[in-house]
């Protein structure tokens, strides 16, 4: 059965939160605030928080800056994952991925189906890795962020979670760059 291994000490991560929106500002950003609260309540550090417009260049620039920052382990974005013309977060994320974590989007939609039924098909939640940094793109609603954090990320970003988790893989994310 999956669960926490109490014999292992918790390893806090530095997690950046990116809100993608044409209409919100940080003061009205309920989803970003919810993620920050959940991150800190789990014992991690919210290392940075930013808001960018629904534009591939702006999203990509922020992602690249945080990927380059060795003090940031994980980026979680909220917003821009739908199917309208302005929803371009997945395109921006895919443009920086070294590897996609396809199962994240699948698991998010499966989990979401239990709550919102077939409407989950409209979400293009995605995840991947670039420069040794985990990248997650979530829908913009607070309930979707809560579901993704509580149902997936809180476990996978905890090194004590068994049978396996993303944290224990972090030292190997850039092994392809090591000289042989």
mmCIF file of C-alpha atoms in Angstrom, residues 33-114:
data_model
loop_
_atom_site.group_PDB
_atom_site.id
_atom_site.type_symbol
_atom_site.label_atom_id
_atom_site.label_comp_id
_atom_site.label_asym_id
_atom_site.label_seq_id
_atom_site.Cartn_x
_atom_site.Cartn_y
_atom_site.Cartn_z
ATOM 1 C CA UNK A 33 -2.474 31.638 -3.094
ATOM 2 C CA UNK A 34 -3.978 28.202 -2.517
ATOM 3 C CA UNK A 35 -0.902 26.511 -3.990
ATOM 4 C CA UNK A 36 1.424 28.637 -1.859
ATOM 5 C CA UNK A 37 -0.566 27.760 1.267
ATOM 6 C CA UNK A 38 -0.514 24.034 0.437
ATOM 7 C CA UNK A 39 3.204 24.090 -0.409
ATOM 8 C CA UNK A 40 4.109 25.757 2.879
ATOM 9 C CA UNK A 41 1.701 23.623 4.940
ATOM 10 C CA UNK A 42 3.431 20.514 3.554
ATOM 11 C CA UNK A 43 6.781 21.849 4.813
ATOM 12 C CA UNK A 44 8.194 23.061 1.502
ATOM 13 C CA UNK A 45 9.349 26.599 0.693
ATOM 14 C CA UNK A 46 7.503 28.806 -1.784
ATOM 15 C CA UNK A 47 10.718 30.081 -3.374
ATOM 16 C CA UNK A 48 9.085 32.494 -5.820
ATOM 17 C CA UNK A 49 5.721 33.579 -7.115
ATOM 18 C CA UNK A 50 4.926 35.391 -10.361
ATOM 19 C CA UNK A 51 2.081 36.213 -12.702
ATOM 20 C CA UNK A 52 2.427 36.360 -16.490
ATOM 21 C CA UNK A 53 0.019 36.924 -19.373
ATOM 22 C CA UNK A 54 -1.288 34.073 -21.534
ATOM 23 C CA UNK A 55 1.567 34.420 -24.001
ATOM 24 C CA UNK A 56 3.998 31.641 -24.921
ATOM 25 C CA UNK A 57 7.023 33.971 -24.858
ATOM 26 C CA UNK A 58 6.199 35.321 -21.394
ATOM 27 C CA UNK A 59 5.518 31.876 -19.925
ATOM 28 C CA UNK A 60 8.619 30.387 -21.539
ATOM 29 C CA UNK A 61 10.828 33.247 -20.296
ATOM 30 C CA UNK A 62 9.659 32.784 -16.699
ATOM 31 C CA UNK A 63 10.071 29.013 -16.899
ATOM 32 C CA UNK A 64 13.598 29.332 -18.321
ATOM 33 C CA UNK A 65 14.594 31.801 -15.595
ATOM 34 C CA UNK A 66 13.380 29.445 -12.864
ATOM 35 C CA UNK A 67 14.895 26.366 -14.541
ATOM 36 C CA UNK A 68 18.244 28.194 -14.618
ATOM 37 C CA UNK A 69 17.909 29.115 -10.921
ATOM 38 C CA UNK A 70 19.529 26.222 -9.035
ATOM 39 C CA UNK A 71 17.667 27.277 -5.889
ATOM 40 C CA UNK A 72 14.319 26.209 -7.441
ATOM 41 C CA UNK A 73 13.478 22.508 -7.559
ATOM 42 C CA UNK A 74 9.910 22.613 -8.854
ATOM 43 C CA UNK A 75 7.637 24.996 -10.771
ATOM 44 C CA UNK A 76 3.867 24.707 -10.467
ATOM 45 C CA UNK A 77 1.808 26.842 -12.833
ATOM 46 C CA UNK A 78 -1.902 27.511 -12.702
ATOM 47 C CA UNK A 79 -3.993 28.740 -15.613
ATOM 48 C CA UNK A 80 -4.001 28.650 -19.385
ATOM 49 C CA UNK A 81 -4.443 24.890 -19.772
ATOM 50 C CA UNK A 82 -7.850 24.947 -21.469
ATOM 51 C CA UNK A 83 -8.706 24.836 -25.152
ATOM 52 C CA UNK A 84 -9.509 28.471 -25.957
ATOM 53 C CA UNK A 85 -7.333 30.543 -28.251
ATOM 54 C CA UNK A 86 -5.564 32.312 -25.361
ATOM 55 C CA UNK A 87 -4.802 29.079 -23.451
ATOM 56 C CA UNK A 88 -1.151 28.478 -24.359
ATOM 57 C CA UNK A 89 0.445 27.195 -21.154
ATOM 58 C CA UNK A 90 0.901 23.605 -22.421
ATOM 59 C CA UNK A 91 2.554 24.866 -25.601
ATOM 60 C CA UNK A 92 4.997 26.965 -23.564
ATOM 61 C CA UNK A 93 5.745 24.081 -21.217
ATOM 62 C CA UNK A 94 6.259 21.587 -24.044
ATOM 63 C CA UNK A 95 8.727 23.976 -25.672
ATOM 64 C CA UNK A 96 11.070 23.737 -22.651
ATOM 65 C CA UNK A 97 10.632 20.091 -21.628
ATOM 66 C CA UNK A 98 13.536 17.711 -21.897
ATOM 67 C CA UNK A 99 11.148 14.928 -20.901
ATOM 68 C CA UNK A 100 7.393 14.938 -20.543
ATOM 69 C CA UNK A 101 5.736 13.163 -17.620
ATOM 70 C CA UNK A 102 2.677 12.055 -19.593
ATOM 71 C CA UNK A 103 1.158 10.152 -16.685
ATOM 72 C CA UNK A 104 0.652 13.367 -14.706
ATOM 73 C CA UNK A 105 -1.959 14.781 -17.090
ATOM 74 C CA UNK A 106 -3.602 11.393 -17.421
ATOM 75 C CA UNK A 107 -3.787 10.912 -13.663
ATOM 76 C CA UNK A 108 -5.037 14.467 -13.114
ATOM 77 C CA UNK A 109 -7.880 13.986 -15.621
ATOM 78 C CA UNK A 110 -8.748 10.560 -14.203
ATOM 79 C CA UNK A 111 -8.913 12.016 -10.693
ATOM 80 C CA UNK A 112 -10.856 15.052 -11.922
ATOM 81 C CA UNK A 113 -13.372 12.847 -13.736
ATOM 82 C CA UNK A 114 -14.649 11.647 -10.364
#
